């Protein structure tokens, strides 16, 4: 009876393992600015791997990095800033050998689609008059990468001091985009790809590339989560198929 019972337990254990392996599931933590494009990449990937499942958690890179450092169950992390990937690397929270730079982005100023503002000369501080009694929508420079890039760019143009008290500081770049989409802010600073993804805003200026640090998106497998499924998806993110999707969304790839 004992042997039969042990066999039954072993059989059940094998069935459970087979069930898990038949439905591999990945959890990807990614910068909010990658929301649209990663959903497209996922759809393309699942055509090749229909038995797998991929769940995304989109937020500011700083929020996600802190969650991972505290043990959040992420398999892959895609940051909009090298800073927050370095933050995790110092804590040995990522698989260093898997770290890659996926794409690059641009920084733009936007206005609502129906705004009378058609273009802004960034070097001329007169554009600030468009804010009137309102605010400039940005990701919070204290922790949101898009906001930090905005601060760098405005500082480079000698305009940070004049506008730093006129900021609507959003929790992530998509929240800043939403403020402009909804007409709650007459101007905002977001990534070029955010503007491309929206039908409710228009680009009124592009910040010079040399006015801020390069906007790079590093990706990696989280420590302890390096397996066939996570490596296969990370490899796909750098594939020619994925690169075309990123390019169509407005990202730059090497």
GROMACS .gro file of C-alpha atoms in nm:
model
  254
    1UNK     CA    1   0.000   0.000   0.000
    2UNK     CA    2   0.285   0.235   0.086
    3UNK     CA    3   0.450   0.173  -0.253
    4UNK     CA    4   0.121   0.236  -0.434
    5UNK     CA    5   0.067   0.555  -0.236
    6UNK     CA    6   0.420   0.678  -0.318
    7UNK     CA    7   0.363   0.604  -0.686
    8UNK     CA    8   0.040   0.803  -0.680
    9UNK     CA    9   0.215   1.099  -0.518
   10UNK     CA   10   0.496   1.082  -0.774
   11UNK     CA   11   0.247   1.062  -1.059
   12UNK     CA   12   0.058   1.364  -0.929
   13UNK     CA   13   0.384   1.561  -0.892
   14UNK     CA   14   0.479   1.480  -1.250
   15UNK     CA   15   0.136   1.588  -1.375
   16UNK     CA   16   0.166   1.919  -1.190
   17UNK     CA   17   0.512   1.982  -1.337
   18UNK     CA   18   0.388   1.898  -1.685
   19UNK     CA   19   0.099   2.138  -1.638
   20UNK     CA   20   0.334   2.422  -1.546
   21UNK     CA   21   0.572   2.347  -1.833
   22UNK     CA   22   0.286   2.331  -2.082
   23UNK     CA   23   0.177   2.683  -1.985
   24UNK     CA   24   0.495   2.883  -1.935
   25UNK     CA   25   0.421   3.229  -1.797
   26UNK     CA   26   0.646   3.534  -1.800
   27UNK     CA   27   0.604   3.854  -1.602
   28UNK     CA   28   0.764   4.157  -1.764
   29UNK     CA   29   0.811   4.485  -1.577
   30UNK     CA   30   0.851   4.766  -1.831
   31UNK     CA   31   0.863   5.144  -1.854
   32UNK     CA   32   0.522   5.303  -1.914
   33UNK     CA   33   0.640   5.450  -2.245
   34UNK     CA   34   0.665   5.097  -2.389
   35UNK     CA   35   0.300   5.007  -2.324
   36UNK     CA   36   0.177   5.008  -2.683
   37UNK     CA   37   0.482   4.868  -2.856
   38UNK     CA   38   0.532   4.576  -2.616
   39UNK     CA   39   0.173   4.468  -2.663
   40UNK     CA   40   0.248   4.450  -3.035
   41UNK     CA   41   0.571   4.260  -2.972
   42UNK     CA   42   0.383   4.019  -2.748
   43UNK     CA   43   0.123   3.948  -3.017
   44UNK     CA   44   0.398   3.872  -3.267
   45UNK     CA   45   0.590   3.655  -3.020
   46UNK     CA   46   0.289   3.445  -2.921
   47UNK     CA   47   0.235   3.347  -3.282
   48UNK     CA   48   0.565   3.159  -3.253
   49UNK     CA   49   0.509   3.044  -2.893
   50UNK     CA   50   0.133   2.998  -2.855
   51UNK     CA   51   0.159   2.794  -2.532
   52UNK     CA   52   0.330   3.072  -2.339
   53UNK     CA   53   0.170   3.354  -2.139
   54UNK     CA   54   0.314   3.702  -2.091
   55UNK     CA   55   0.191   3.949  -1.831
   56UNK     CA   56   0.310   4.310  -1.834
   57UNK     CA   57   0.336   4.555  -1.548
   58UNK     CA   58   0.383   4.909  -1.680
   59UNK     CA   59   0.488   5.200  -1.459
   60UNK     CA   60   0.771   5.445  -1.404
   61UNK     CA   61   1.110   5.271  -1.424
   62UNK     CA   62   1.194   5.392  -1.073
   63UNK     CA   63   0.880   5.237  -0.925
   64UNK     CA   64   0.938   4.905  -1.100
   65UNK     CA   65   1.307   4.894  -1.005
   66UNK     CA   66   1.224   4.949  -0.641
   67UNK     CA   67   0.957   4.678  -0.653
   68UNK     CA   68   1.206   4.432  -0.802
   69UNK     CA   69   1.464   4.523  -0.537
   70UNK     CA   70   1.202   4.434  -0.277
   71UNK     CA   71   1.135   4.093  -0.431
   72UNK     CA   72   0.852   4.155  -0.677
   73UNK     CA   73   0.811   3.844  -0.900
   74UNK     CA   74   0.935   3.989  -1.229
   75UNK     CA   75   1.115   3.775  -1.486
   76UNK     CA   76   1.232   4.055  -1.716
   77UNK     CA   77   1.284   4.427  -1.656
   78UNK     CA   78   1.289   4.693  -1.929
   79UNK     CA   79   1.387   5.039  -1.807
   80UNK     CA   80   1.365   5.381  -1.971
   81UNK     CA   81   1.685   5.478  -1.792
   82UNK     CA   82   2.027   5.327  -1.739
   83UNK     CA   83   2.020   5.473  -1.387
   84UNK     CA   84   1.752   5.235  -1.260
   85UNK     CA   85   1.911   4.934  -1.426
   86UNK     CA   86   2.238   5.029  -1.256
   87UNK     CA   87   2.046   5.060  -0.930
   88UNK     CA   88   1.942   4.694  -0.956
   89UNK     CA   89   2.285   4.583  -1.076
   90UNK     CA   90   2.445   4.724  -0.761
   91UNK     CA   91   2.206   4.510  -0.558
   92UNK     CA   92   2.284   4.198  -0.761
   93UNK     CA   93   1.915   4.190  -0.851
   94UNK     CA   94   1.966   4.123  -1.223
   95UNK     CA   95   2.146   3.868  -1.438
   96UNK     CA   96   2.427   4.097  -1.556
   97UNK     CA   97   2.526   3.882  -1.854
   98UNK     CA   98   2.177   3.921  -2.002
   99UNK     CA   99   2.170   4.302  -1.992
  100UNK     CA  100   2.121   4.457  -2.337
  101UNK     CA  101   2.027   4.797  -2.478
  102UNK     CA  102   1.707   4.756  -2.677
  103UNK     CA  103   1.610   5.091  -2.826
  104UNK     CA  104   1.649   5.468  -2.804
  105UNK     CA  105   1.393   5.749  -2.794
  106UNK     CA  106   1.359   6.123  -2.845
  107UNK     CA  107   1.222   6.399  -2.621
  108UNK     CA  108   0.949   6.627  -2.754
  109UNK     CA  109   0.715   6.902  -2.646
  110UNK     CA  110   0.347   6.841  -2.718
  111UNK     CA  111   0.021   7.033  -2.719
  112UNK     CA  112  -0.342   6.919  -2.750
  113UNK     CA  113  -0.440   6.836  -3.109
  114UNK     CA  114  -0.682   7.130  -3.127
  115UNK     CA  115  -0.440   7.379  -2.970
  116UNK     CA  116  -0.363   7.704  -3.149
  117UNK     CA  117   0.003   7.644  -3.067
  118UNK     CA  118   0.162   7.504  -3.383
  119UNK     CA  119   0.531   7.525  -3.303
  120UNK     CA  120   0.761   7.630  -3.022
  121UNK     CA  121   1.113   7.768  -3.048
  122UNK     CA  122   1.271   7.602  -2.748
  123UNK     CA  123   1.567   7.840  -2.735
  124UNK     CA  124   1.330   8.135  -2.692
  125UNK     CA  125   1.172   8.148  -2.342
  126UNK     CA  126   0.870   8.331  -2.483
  127UNK     CA  127   0.699   7.993  -2.525
  128UNK     CA  128   0.647   7.994  -2.149
  129UNK     CA  129   0.374   8.257  -2.197
  130UNK     CA  130   0.157   7.974  -2.335
  131UNK     CA  131   0.140   7.827  -1.986
  132UNK     CA  132  -0.042   8.137  -1.853
  133UNK     CA  133  -0.211   8.024  -1.533
  134UNK     CA  134  -0.166   7.657  -1.615
  135UNK     CA  135   0.122   7.410  -1.594
  136UNK     CA  136   0.373   7.218  -1.804
  137UNK     CA  137   0.300   6.845  -1.785
  138UNK     CA  138   0.607   6.628  -1.720
  139UNK     CA  139   0.699   6.308  -1.546
  140UNK     CA  140   0.813   6.397  -1.195
  141UNK     CA  141   1.186   6.479  -1.233
  142UNK     CA  142   1.245   6.344  -0.883
  143UNK     CA  143   1.201   5.984  -0.996
  144UNK     CA  144   1.053   5.953  -1.349
  145UNK     CA  145   1.316   5.916  -1.625
  146UNK     CA  146   1.118   6.126  -1.875
  147UNK     CA  147   1.099   6.403  -1.618
  148UNK     CA  148   1.470   6.381  -1.547
  149UNK     CA  149   1.545   6.410  -1.920
  150UNK     CA  150   1.309   6.710  -1.935
  151UNK     CA  151   1.495   6.874  -1.648
  152UNK     CA  152   1.829   6.815  -1.821
  153UNK     CA  153   1.699   6.962  -2.148
  154UNK     CA  154   1.543   7.269  -1.989
  155UNK     CA  155   1.858   7.325  -1.782
  156UNK     CA  156   2.068   7.303  -2.098
  157UNK     CA  157   1.844   7.571  -2.254
  158UNK     CA  158   1.876   7.789  -1.941
  159UNK     CA  159   1.502   7.768  -1.872
  160UNK     CA  160   1.473   7.525  -1.581
  161UNK     CA  161   1.466   7.786  -1.306
  162UNK     CA  162   1.189   7.976  -1.481
  163UNK     CA  163   0.956   7.676  -1.517
  164UNK     CA  164   1.034   7.445  -1.226
  165UNK     CA  165   0.752   7.597  -1.020
  166UNK     CA  166   0.512   7.561  -1.314
  167UNK     CA  167   0.527   7.184  -1.350
  168UNK     CA  168   0.242   6.933  -1.331
  169UNK     CA  169   0.451   6.644  -1.200
  170UNK     CA  170   0.302   6.311  -1.312
  171UNK     CA  171   0.381   5.964  -1.174
  172UNK     CA  172   0.495   5.842  -1.517
  173UNK     CA  173   0.529   5.971  -1.870
  174UNK     CA  174   0.193   5.830  -1.984
  175UNK     CA  175   0.022   6.021  -1.703
  176UNK     CA  176   0.192   6.340  -1.828
  177UNK     CA  177   0.069   6.259  -2.179
  178UNK     CA  178  -0.286   6.214  -2.046
  179UNK     CA  179  -0.283   6.562  -1.890
  180UNK     CA  180  -0.220   6.714  -2.232
  181UNK     CA  181  -0.462   6.480  -2.409
  182UNK     CA  182  -0.737   6.587  -2.171
  183UNK     CA  183  -0.656   6.955  -2.211
  184UNK     CA  184  -0.559   6.992  -1.846
  185UNK     CA  185  -0.215   7.121  -1.950
  186UNK     CA  186  -0.149   7.336  -2.260
  187UNK     CA  187   0.198   7.186  -2.308
  188UNK     CA  188   0.385   6.877  -2.197
  189UNK     CA  189   0.719   6.704  -2.239
  190UNK     CA  190   0.712   6.334  -2.329
  191UNK     CA  191   0.896   6.084  -2.544
  192UNK     CA  192   0.857   6.101  -2.919
  193UNK     CA  193   0.697   5.756  -2.920
  194UNK     CA  194   0.429   5.868  -2.672
  195UNK     CA  195   0.328   6.145  -2.908
  196UNK     CA  196   0.323   5.900  -3.199
  197UNK     CA  197   0.097   5.662  -3.006
  198UNK     CA  198  -0.160   5.933  -2.929
  199UNK     CA  199  -0.426   6.070  -3.162
  200UNK     CA  200  -0.501   6.359  -2.925
  201UNK     CA  201  -0.173   6.551  -2.924
  202UNK     CA  202   0.070   6.706  -3.169
  203UNK     CA  203   0.443   6.766  -3.151
  204UNK     CA  204   0.530   7.136  -3.136
  205UNK     CA  205   0.904   7.098  -3.074
  206UNK     CA  206   1.180   6.838  -3.060
  207UNK     CA  207   1.451   6.883  -2.800
  208UNK     CA  208   1.809   6.874  -2.934
  209UNK     CA  209   1.969   6.536  -2.869
  210UNK     CA  210   2.265   6.708  -2.703
  211UNK     CA  211   2.041   6.884  -2.448
  212UNK     CA  212   1.991   6.569  -2.244
  213UNK     CA  213   2.148   6.230  -2.179
  214UNK     CA  214   2.083   5.959  -2.440
  215UNK     CA  215   1.738   5.807  -2.385
  216UNK     CA  216   1.822   5.437  -2.382
  217UNK     CA  217   1.611   5.139  -2.282
  218UNK     CA  218   1.816   4.859  -2.125
  219UNK     CA  219   1.654   4.519  -2.072
  220UNK     CA  220   1.760   4.225  -1.856
  221UNK     CA  221   1.650   3.906  -1.687
  222UNK     CA  222   1.590   3.946  -1.315
  223UNK     CA  223   1.819   3.751  -1.081
  224UNK     CA  224   1.692   3.401  -1.014
  225UNK     CA  225   1.461   3.406  -1.317
  226UNK     CA  226   1.704   3.298  -1.587
  227UNK     CA  227   1.541   3.006  -1.767
  228UNK     CA  228   1.462   2.900  -2.121
  229UNK     CA  229   1.139   3.100  -2.140
  230UNK     CA  230   1.284   3.428  -2.014
  231UNK     CA  231   1.594   3.397  -2.234
  232UNK     CA  232   1.387   3.315  -2.542
  233UNK     CA  233   1.166   3.621  -2.497
  234UNK     CA  234   1.465   3.847  -2.428
  235UNK     CA  235   1.630   3.714  -2.744
  236UNK     CA  236   1.313   3.790  -2.938
  237UNK     CA  237   1.316   4.150  -2.816
  238UNK     CA  238   1.645   4.196  -3.003
  239UNK     CA  239   1.537   4.000  -3.313
  240UNK     CA  240   1.484   4.156  -3.657
  241UNK     CA  241   1.107   4.101  -3.624
  242UNK     CA  242   1.090   4.291  -3.295
  243UNK     CA  243   1.319   4.566  -3.424
  244UNK     CA  244   1.076   4.638  -3.707
  245UNK     CA  245   0.793   4.674  -3.456
  246UNK     CA  246   1.000   4.912  -3.245
  247UNK     CA  247   1.092   5.119  -3.550
  248UNK     CA  248   0.731   5.146  -3.663
  249UNK     CA  249   0.643   5.273  -3.315
  250UNK     CA  250   0.904   5.548  -3.346
  251UNK     CA  251   1.192   5.399  -3.149
  252UNK     CA  252   1.545   5.394  -3.284
  253UNK     CA  253   1.739   5.066  -3.290
  254UNK     CA  254   2.103   4.986  -3.361
   0.00000   0.00000   0.00000
